[in-house]
PDB file of C-alpha atoms in Angstrom:
ATOM      1  CA  MET A 247      81.734  81.451 -24.853  1.00 73.00           C
ATOM      2  CA  PRO A 248      79.166  79.367 -26.789  1.00 93.00           C
ATOM      3  CA  LEU A 249      75.730  79.254 -25.201  1.00 96.00           C
ATOM      4  CA  TYR A 250      75.321  75.509 -24.883  1.00 97.00           C
ATOM      5  CA  PRO A 251      78.333  74.823 -22.623  1.00 96.00           C
ATOM      6  CA  ALA A 252      77.158  77.742 -20.498  1.00 95.00           C
ATOM      7  CA  LEU A 253      73.668  76.237 -20.320  1.00 96.00           C
ATOM      8  CA  MET A 254      75.047  72.879 -19.272  1.00 96.00           C
ATOM      9  CA  HIS A 255      77.182  74.573 -16.637  1.00 95.00           C
ATOM     10  CA  LEU A 256      74.109  76.350 -15.236  1.00 94.00           C
ATOM     11  CA  LYS A 257      72.262  73.036 -15.134  1.00 95.00           C
ATOM     12  CA  ALA A 258      75.153  71.361 -13.330  1.00 95.00           C
ATOM     13  CA  GLN A 259      75.155  74.209 -10.813  1.00 94.00           C
ATOM     14  CA  ARG A 260      71.359  73.884 -10.504  1.00 94.00           C
ATOM     15  CA  ARG A 261      70.939  77.543 -11.301  1.00 96.00           C
ATOM     16  CA  LYS A 262      67.704  78.551 -12.980  1.00 98.00           C
ATOM     17  CA  ALA A 263      67.548  81.045 -15.840  1.00 98.00           C
ATOM     18  CA  LEU A 264      64.902  83.422 -17.166  1.00 98.00           C
ATOM     19  CA  ALA A 265      64.336  84.093 -20.857  1.00 98.00           C
ATOM     20  CA  VAL A 266      62.194  86.969 -22.105  1.00 98.00           C
ATOM     21  CA  LEU A 267      60.298  86.140 -25.281  1.00 97.00           C
ATOM     22  CA  VAL A 268      59.933  89.047 -27.701  1.00 97.00           C
ATOM     23  CA  ASP A 269      57.524  88.863 -30.644  1.00 94.00           C
ATOM     24  CA  PRO A 270      58.755  91.314 -33.316  1.00 93.00           C
ATOM     25  CA  ASP A 271      55.167  91.807 -34.497  1.00 90.00           C
ATOM     26  CA  LYS A 272      54.202  93.216 -31.101  1.00 89.00           C
ATOM     27  CA  ALA A 273      57.336  95.015 -29.865  1.00 86.00           C
ATOM     28  CA  ASP A 274      57.378  98.695 -30.819  1.00 89.00           C
ATOM     29  CA  GLU A 275      60.617 100.622 -30.297  1.00 92.00           C
ATOM     30  CA  THR A 276      59.590 102.373 -27.083  1.00 95.00           C
ATOM     31  CA  HIS A 277      58.259  99.236 -25.423  1.00 95.00           C
ATOM     32  CA  LEU A 278      61.273  97.177 -26.478  1.00 96.00           C
ATOM     33  CA  SER A 279      63.742  99.738 -25.202  1.00 97.00           C
ATOM     34  CA  ARG A 280      61.999  99.811 -21.830  1.00 97.00           C
ATOM     35  CA  LEU A 281      61.875  96.017 -21.680  1.00 97.00           C
ATOM     36  CA  VAL A 282      65.600  95.693 -22.384  1.00 98.00           C
ATOM     37  CA  GLU A 283      66.370  98.303 -19.752  1.00 98.00           C
ATOM     38  CA  LEU A 284      64.350  96.364 -17.175  1.00 98.00           C
ATOM     39  CA  ALA A 285      65.931  93.074 -18.275  1.00 98.00           C
ATOM     40  CA  VAL A 286      69.446  94.388 -17.723  1.00 98.00           C
ATOM     41  CA  THR A 287      68.558  95.670 -14.264  1.00 97.00           C
ATOM     42  CA  ALA A 288      66.773  92.442 -13.319  1.00 97.00           C
ATOM     43  CA  GLY A 289      69.584  90.179 -14.527  1.00 97.00           C
ATOM     44  CA  VAL A 290      67.620  88.370 -17.241  1.00 98.00           C
ATOM     45  CA  ASP A 291      69.680  85.579 -18.802  1.00 97.00           C
ATOM     46  CA  TYR A 292      68.385  85.388 -22.391  1.00 98.00           C
ATOM     47  CA  PHE A 293      66.156  87.023 -24.942  1.00 98.00           C
ATOM     48  CA  PHE A 294      64.211  84.661 -27.188  1.00 98.00           C
ATOM     49  CA  VAL A 295      63.024  86.428 -30.345  1.00 97.00           C
ATOM     50  CA  GLY A 296      60.385  85.020 -32.654  1.00 93.00           C
ATOM     51  CA  GLY A 297      56.755  84.091 -33.156  1.00 82.00           C
ATOM     52  CA  SER A 298      54.415  81.874 -35.093  1.00 72.00           C
ATOM     53  CA  LEU A 299      53.657  84.396 -37.842  1.00 70.00           C
ATOM     54  CA  LEU A 300      56.143  87.330 -38.015  1.00 72.00           C
ATOM     55  CA  LEU A 301      54.148  89.460 -40.438  1.00 70.00           C
ATOM     56  CA  SER A 302      55.965  92.734 -39.767  1.00 70.00           C
ATOM     57  CA  GLY A 303      59.352  91.797 -41.252  1.00 81.00           C
ATOM     58  CA  ARG A 304      61.031  93.256 -38.152  1.00 92.00           C
ATOM     59  CA  LEU A 305      62.908  90.172 -36.967  1.00 95.00           C
ATOM     60  CA  GLU A 306      66.410  91.427 -37.733  1.00 95.00           C
ATOM     61  CA  ALA A 307      65.631  94.982 -36.603  1.00 95.00           C
ATOM     62  CA  THR A 308      64.307  93.650 -33.281  1.00 96.00           C
ATOM     63  CA  VAL A 309      67.403  91.528 -32.688  1.00 97.00           C
ATOM     64  CA  GLN A 310      69.679  94.454 -33.533  1.00 97.00           C
ATOM     65  CA  ALA A 311      67.753  96.815 -31.262  1.00 97.00           C
ATOM     66  CA  ILE A 312      68.233  94.453 -28.325  1.00 98.00           C
ATOM     67  CA  LYS A 313      71.927  93.942 -29.022  1.00 98.00           C
ATOM     68  CA  VAL A 314      72.613  97.661 -29.324  1.00 97.00           C
ATOM     69  CA  GLN A 315      71.267  98.161 -25.817  1.00 97.00           C
ATOM     70  CA  CYS A 316      72.697  95.171 -23.923  1.00 98.00           C
ATOM     71  CA  THR A 317      74.945  92.107 -23.970  1.00 97.00           C
ATOM     72  CA  ILE A 318      72.254  89.595 -22.994  1.00 98.00           C
ATOM     73  CA  PRO A 319      72.398  86.704 -25.498  1.00 98.00           C
ATOM     74  CA  VAL A 320      69.679  86.784 -28.165  1.00 98.00           C
ATOM     75  CA  VAL A 321      68.340  83.410 -29.291  1.00 98.00           C
ATOM     76  CA  LEU A 322      66.026  82.970 -32.268  1.00 98.00           C
ATOM     77  CA  PHE A 323      62.769  81.101 -31.592  1.00 97.00           C
ATOM     78  CA  PRO A 324      61.570  80.542 -35.170  1.00 94.00           C
ATOM     79  CA  GLY A 325      58.123  79.653 -36.414  1.00 88.00           C
ATOM     80  CA  ALA A 326      59.214  78.891 -39.983  1.00 85.00           C
ATOM     81  CA  ALA A 327      62.275  78.319 -42.153  1.00 86.00           C
ATOM     82  CA  THR A 328      62.407  81.994 -43.147  1.00 87.00           C
ATOM     83  CA  HIS A 329      62.612  83.281 -39.569  1.00 91.00           C
ATOM     84  CA  LEU A 330      66.376  83.625 -39.578  1.00 95.00           C
ATOM     85  CA  THR A 331      68.954  86.378 -39.117  1.00 96.00           C
ATOM     86  CA  PRO A 332      72.705  86.127 -38.454  1.00 97.00           C
ATOM     87  CA  ALA A 333      72.405  89.145 -36.145  1.00 97.00           C
ATOM     88  CA  ALA A 334      71.380  86.830 -33.284  1.00 98.00           C
ATOM     89  CA  ASP A 335      73.715  84.748 -31.111  1.00 98.00           C
ATOM     90  CA  ALA A 336      72.045  81.367 -31.448  1.00 98.00           C
ATOM     91  CA  LEU A 337      69.093  79.521 -32.914  1.00 98.00           C
ATOM     92  CA  LEU A 338      66.649  77.108 -31.342  1.00 98.00           C
ATOM     93  CA  TYR A 339      66.511  74.588 -34.197  1.00 98.00           C
ATOM     94  CA  LEU A 340      63.074  73.276 -33.380  1.00 97.00           C
ATOM     95  CA  SER A 341      61.534  69.936 -34.218  1.00 97.00           C
ATOM     96  CA  LEU A 342      57.915  69.615 -33.055  1.00 96.00           C
ATOM     97  CA  ILE A 343      58.314  66.159 -31.552  1.00 98.00           C
ATOM     98  CA  SER A 344      54.925  66.214 -29.791  1.00 97.00           C
ATOM     99  CA  GLY A 345      53.097  66.342 -33.137  1.00 95.00           C
ATOM    100  CA  ARG A 346      52.929  64.209 -36.230  1.00 94.00           C
ATOM    101  CA  ASN A 347      53.098  66.942 -38.843  1.00 94.00           C
ATOM    102  CA  PRO A 348      56.138  66.035 -40.998  1.00 95.00           C
ATOM    103  CA  GLU A 349      56.587  69.661 -42.054  1.00 95.00           C
ATOM    104  CA  LEU A 350      57.505  70.653 -38.511  1.00 94.00           C
ATOM    105  CA  LEU A 351      59.293  67.441 -37.624  1.00 96.00           C
ATOM    106  CA  ILE A 352      61.771  67.718 -40.518  1.00 96.00           C
ATOM    107  CA  GLY A 353      60.303  69.558 -43.548  1.00 95.00           C
ATOM    108  CA  GLN A 354      61.010  73.139 -42.451  1.00 94.00           C
ATOM    109  CA  GLN A 355      64.418  72.061 -41.182  1.00 96.00           C
ATOM    110  CA  VAL A 356      65.381  70.721 -44.620  1.00 97.00           C
ATOM    111  CA  LEU A 357      64.358  74.024 -46.218  1.00 94.00           C
ATOM    112  CA  SER A 358      66.251  76.105 -43.674  1.00 96.00           C
ATOM    113  CA  ALA A 359      69.423  74.017 -43.289  1.00 97.00           C
ATOM    114  CA  PRO A 360      71.568  75.716 -45.986  1.00 97.00           C
ATOM    115  CA  GLY A 361      70.728  79.177 -44.654  1.00 96.00           C
ATOM    116  CA  VAL A 362      71.332  78.102 -41.077  1.00 97.00           C
ATOM    117  CA  LYS A 363      74.726  76.696 -42.046  1.00 97.00           C
ATOM    118  CA  ARG A 364      75.702  79.957 -43.795  1.00 97.00           C
ATOM    119  CA  SER A 365      74.464  82.115 -40.924  1.00 97.00           C
ATOM    120  CA  GLY A 366      77.206  81.064 -38.530  1.00 96.00           C
ATOM    121  CA  LEU A 367      74.685  80.959 -35.689  1.00 98.00           C
ATOM    122  CA  GLU A 368      75.196  78.550 -32.829  1.00 98.00           C
ATOM    123  CA  VAL A 369      72.562  75.880 -33.455  1.00 98.00           C
ATOM    124  CA  LEU A 370      70.718  74.411 -30.472  1.00 98.00           C
ATOM    125  CA  SER A 371      68.735  71.410 -31.686  1.00 98.00           C
ATOM    126  CA  THR A 372      65.548  71.502 -29.653  1.00 98.00           C
ATOM    127  CA  GLY A 373      62.793  68.962 -29.127  1.00 98.00           C
ATOM    128  CA  TYR A 374      59.716  71.170 -29.022  1.00 98.00           C
ATOM    129  CA  MET A 375      56.649  69.844 -27.177  1.00 98.00           C
ATOM    130  CA  LEU A 376      53.300  71.597 -27.246  1.00 96.00           C
ATOM    131  CA  VAL A 377      51.042  70.953 -24.242  1.00 97.00           C
ATOM    132  CA  ASP A 378      47.339  71.764 -23.925  1.00 95.00           C
ATOM    133  CA  GLY A 379      47.180  75.137 -22.192  1.00 93.00           C
ATOM    134  CA  GLY A 380      43.408  75.266 -21.841  1.00 91.00           C
ATOM    135  CA  ALA A 381      42.516  76.901 -25.163  1.00 86.00           C
ATOM    136  CA  PRO A 382      43.576  76.792 -28.811  1.00 83.00           C
ATOM    137  CA  THR A 383      46.720  78.875 -29.409  1.00 82.00           C
ATOM    138  CA  THR A 384      48.352  80.343 -32.493  1.00 80.00           C
ATOM    139  CA  VAL A 385      51.079  77.713 -32.456  1.00 83.00           C
ATOM    140  CA  SER A 386      48.619  74.810 -32.297  1.00 83.00           C
ATOM    141  CA  TYR A 387      46.634  76.281 -35.198  1.00 84.00           C
ATOM    142  CA  ILE A 388      49.664  77.107 -37.352  1.00 84.00           C
ATOM    143  CA  SER A 389      51.385  73.791 -36.636  1.00 87.00           C
ATOM    144  CA  ASN A 390      48.242  71.777 -37.343  1.00 87.00           C
ATOM    145  CA  THR A 391      49.037  69.476 -34.444  1.00 89.00           C
ATOM    146  CA  THR A 392      47.199  68.283 -31.354  1.00 92.00           C
ATOM    147  CA  PRO A 393      48.870  69.360 -28.090  1.00 95.00           C
ATOM    148  CA  LEU A 394      49.854  66.745 -25.539  1.00 97.00           C
ATOM    149  CA  PRO A 395      47.096  66.225 -22.942  1.00 96.00           C
ATOM    150  CA  HIS A 396      47.509  68.410 -19.870  1.00 95.00           C
ATOM    151  CA  ASN A 397      47.220  65.421 -17.509  1.00 96.00           C
ATOM    152  CA  LYS A 398      49.404  62.894 -19.339  1.00 97.00           C
ATOM    153  CA  SER A 399      52.866  63.296 -17.854  1.00 98.00           C
ATOM    154  CA  ASP A 400      53.834  59.795 -18.972  1.00 98.00           C
ATOM    155  CA  ILE A 401      53.396  60.769 -22.632  1.00 98.00           C
ATOM    156  CA  ALA A 402      55.420  63.931 -22.053  1.00 98.00           C
ATOM    157  CA  VAL A 403      58.237  61.952 -20.409  1.00 98.00           C
ATOM    158  CA  SER A 404      58.411  59.425 -23.235  1.00 98.00           C
ATOM    159  CA  THR A 405      58.360  62.192 -25.840  1.00 98.00           C
ATOM    160  CA  ALA A 406      61.117  64.146 -24.100  1.00 98.00           C
ATOM    161  CA  LEU A 407      63.235  61.016 -23.698  1.00 98.00           C
ATOM    162  CA  ALA A 408      62.829  60.235 -27.388  1.00 98.00           C
ATOM    163  CA  GLY A 409      64.052  63.742 -28.209  1.00 98.00           C
ATOM    164  CA  GLU A 410      67.096  63.343 -25.968  1.00 98.00           C
ATOM    165  CA  LEU A 411      67.925  59.920 -27.355  1.00 98.00           C
ATOM    166  CA  LEU A 412      67.653  61.283 -30.894  1.00 98.00           C
ATOM    167  CA  GLY A 413      70.382  63.773 -29.990  1.00 98.00           C
ATOM    168  CA  MET A 414      68.427  66.922 -29.166  1.00 98.00           C
ATOM    169  CA  LYS A 415      70.359  69.407 -27.006  1.00 98.00           C
ATOM    170  CA  LEU A 416      67.308  70.947 -25.340  1.00 98.00           C
ATOM    171  CA  ILE A 417      63.715  70.027 -24.583  1.00 98.00           C
ATOM    172  CA  PHE A 418      61.206  72.892 -24.745  1.00 98.00           C
ATOM    173  CA  ILE A 419      57.748  72.281 -23.254  1.00 98.00           C
ATOM    174  CA  ASP A 420      55.331  75.040 -24.236  1.00 97.00           C
ATOM    175  CA  ALA A 421      51.680  75.675 -23.424  1.00 96.00           C
ATOM    176  CA  GLY A 422      51.595  78.252 -26.224  1.00 90.00           C
ATOM    177  CA  SER A 423      51.651  82.029 -26.201  1.00 84.00           C
ATOM    178  CA  GLY A 424      48.767  83.465 -24.188  1.00 84.00           C
ATOM    179  CA  ALA A 425      47.651  80.078 -22.851  1.00 91.00           C
ATOM    180  CA  PRO A 426      45.124  80.332 -19.978  1.00 94.00           C
ATOM    181  CA  ARG A 427      47.155  77.884 -17.909  1.00 95.00           C
ATOM    182  CA  PRO A 428      50.866  77.031 -17.850  1.00 97.00           C
ATOM    183  CA  VAL A 429      52.486  73.620 -18.198  1.00 98.00           C
ATOM    184  CA  PRO A 430      51.570  71.676 -15.029  1.00 98.00           C
ATOM    185  CA  THR A 431      54.330  71.433 -12.448  1.00 98.00           C
ATOM    186  CA  GLY A 432      53.814  67.684 -12.143  1.00 98.00           C
ATOM    187  CA  MET A 433      54.633  67.275 -15.827  1.00 98.00           C
ATOM    188  CA  ILE A 434      57.695  69.522 -15.535  1.00 98.00           C
ATOM    189  CA  HIS A 435      58.961  67.530 -12.566  1.00 98.00           C
ATOM    190  CA  ALA A 436      58.367  64.195 -14.270  1.00 98.00           C
ATOM    191  CA  VAL A 437      60.225  65.214 -17.433  1.00 98.00           C
ATOM    192  CA  ALA A 438      63.082  66.907 -15.562  1.00 98.00           C
ATOM    193  CA  ALA A 439      63.631  63.772 -13.478  1.00 98.00           C
ATOM    194  CA  GLN A 440      64.171  61.641 -16.590  1.00 98.00           C
ATOM    195  CA  ILE A 441      66.290  63.734 -18.958  1.00 98.00           C
ATOM    196  CA  GLY A 442      69.869  64.938 -18.666  1.00 98.00           C
ATOM    197  CA  ILE A 443      69.662  67.904 -21.040  1.00 98.00           C
ATOM    198  CA  PRO A 444      68.371  71.390 -20.203  1.00 98.00           C
ATOM    199  CA  LEU A 445      64.599  71.777 -19.965  1.00 98.00           C
ATOM    200  CA  VAL A 446      62.943  74.973 -21.193  1.00 98.00           C
ATOM    201  CA  VAL A 447      59.355  75.732 -20.123  1.00 98.00           C
ATOM    202  CA  GLY A 448      57.066  78.511 -21.307  1.00 98.00           C
ATOM    203  CA  GLY A 449      53.533  79.497 -22.164  1.00 96.00           C
ATOM    204  CA  GLY A 450      50.879  80.799 -19.785  1.00 95.00           C
ATOM    205  CA  ILE A 451      53.340  81.997 -17.126  1.00 97.00           C
ATOM    206  CA  ARG A 452      51.945  85.325 -15.983  1.00 97.00           C
ATOM    207  CA  THR A 453      52.894  85.664 -12.298  1.00 97.00           C
ATOM    208  CA  PRO A 454      56.080  85.437 -10.225  1.00 98.00           C
ATOM    209  CA  GLN A 455      54.568  82.478  -8.361  1.00 98.00           C
ATOM    210  CA  GLN A 456      54.011  80.562 -11.607  1.00 98.00           C
ATOM    211  CA  ALA A 457      57.575  81.340 -12.701  1.00 98.00           C
ATOM    212  CA  TYR A 458      58.888  80.163  -9.332  1.00 98.00           C
ATOM    213  CA  ASP A 459      56.803  76.981  -9.460  1.00 98.00           C
ATOM    214  CA  ALA A 460      58.025  76.088 -12.970  1.00 98.00           C
ATOM    215  CA  ALA A 461      61.675  76.594 -11.995  1.00 98.00           C
ATOM    216  CA  LYS A 462      61.355  74.732  -8.712  1.00 97.00           C
ATOM    217  CA  ALA A 463      59.615  71.834 -10.494  1.00 98.00           C
ATOM    218  CA  GLY A 464      62.614  71.373 -12.768  1.00 98.00           C
ATOM    219  CA  ALA A 465      62.626  73.914 -15.597  1.00 98.00           C
ATOM    220  CA  ASP A 466      66.189  75.059 -16.257  1.00 98.00           C
ATOM    221  CA  ILE A 467      64.983  78.029 -18.304  1.00 98.00           C
ATOM    222  CA  VAL A 468      61.623  79.702 -17.672  1.00 98.00           C
ATOM    223  CA  VAL A 469      60.256  81.674 -20.642  1.00 98.00           C
ATOM    224  CA  VAL A 470      57.914  84.623 -20.139  1.00 98.00           C
ATOM    225  CA  GLY A 471      56.456  86.749 -22.906  1.00 95.00           C
ATOM    226  CA  ASN A 472      52.800  87.749 -23.131  1.00 93.00           C
ATOM    227  CA  VAL A 473      52.437  89.274 -19.693  1.00 96.00           C
ATOM    228  CA  LEU A 474      55.431  91.552 -20.333  1.00 96.00           C
ATOM    229  CA  GLU A 475      53.723  92.965 -23.413  1.00 93.00           C
ATOM    230  CA  GLU A 476      51.059  94.235 -21.017  1.00 93.00           C
ATOM    231  CA  VAL A 477      53.038  94.887 -17.818  1.00 96.00           C
ATOM    232  CA  PRO A 478      56.794  95.100 -18.489  1.00 96.00           C
ATOM    233  CA  GLU A 479      57.324  96.379 -14.944  1.00 97.00           C
ATOM    234  CA  LEU A 480      56.599  92.858 -13.681  1.00 98.00           C
ATOM    235  CA  LEU A 481      59.945  91.659 -15.052  1.00 98.00           C
ATOM    236  CA  PRO A 482      62.071  92.288 -11.926  1.00 97.00           C
ATOM    237  CA  GLU A 483      59.639  90.249  -9.813  1.00 98.00           C
ATOM    238  CA  LEU A 484      59.640  87.405 -12.333  1.00 98.00           C
ATOM    239  CA  ALA A 485      63.447  87.373 -12.404  1.00 98.00           C
ATOM    240  CA  ALA A 486      63.623  87.404  -8.617  1.00 97.00           C
ATOM    241  CA  ALA A 487      61.185  84.493  -8.410  1.00 98.00           C
ATOM    242  CA  VAL A 488      63.212  82.338 -10.813  1.00 98.00           C
ATOM    243  CA  ASN A 489      66.421  83.208  -8.974  1.00 96.00           C
ATOM    244  CA  GLN A 490      64.776  82.365  -5.655  1.00 96.00           C
ATOM    245  CA  ALA A 491      63.816  78.927  -6.946  1.00 96.00           C
ATOM    246  CA  SER A 492      67.497  78.147  -7.481  1.00 91.00           C
ATOM    247  CA  GLY A 493      68.094  78.427  -3.775  1.00 80.00           C
ATOM    248  CA  HIS A 494      65.058  76.363  -2.799  1.00 69.00           C
ATOM    249  CA  LEU A 495      65.992  73.157  -4.604  1.00 66.00           C
ATOM    250  CA  VAL A 496      66.821  70.096  -2.551  1.00 46.00           C
ATOM    251  CA  GLY A 497      70.573  69.977  -2.178  1.00 45.00           C
ATOM    252  CA  ALA A 498      71.099  73.456  -3.622  1.00 47.00           C
ATOM    253  CA  GLY A 499      73.839  75.557  -2.150  1.00 40.00           C
TER     254      GLY A 499
END
């Protein structure tokens, strides 16, 4: 079954999902194998694979290593037009709609389009929004864009709505990898209340409580990455927290 209808079904059922973000530059074989094992046990919904730089050339090998060990869908989270492999199940086709850098609004997409078409990957057009996470991050530096202000939910709502009205299938709000603070729950709630497409939230989520708060505020998919590079054993608690949030929504069940 294609991923997007499944995502929309989860949203209709008000069930929250957890995605584990894997950076191929940081995932050695032993760590990755352990992480996949924990993900299967914990009932993780998706693996997102990618990063801002990808200097190691291990993108395809990382995707293949995950798929050999489990059936959890693997979705590419690219930082550039070259970050592509048909070994994955789907691709977040990102447009950085929170910034004004034309290269990341449409330039990289033009360069990558022929390869994406040939790849046969399911393409999930995604309005990507970078939010100030309390410190400069790799993605803000590489993208050469200014993040949305942490306390300006109205700007975030208008940006997300513009992405939906332009035909995006997903909205992804990100504080950036390793951000000191996650996307504020008030912003998540405000955006989720106004859009009808799935909302993905990541960056700076390091505890089960933060994962729970993001999901309960309205994130349909919560993305966790950095903390699992340090403490992979936290994954079952993170998954349980996101699952718990599904049952604590008004009108759930």
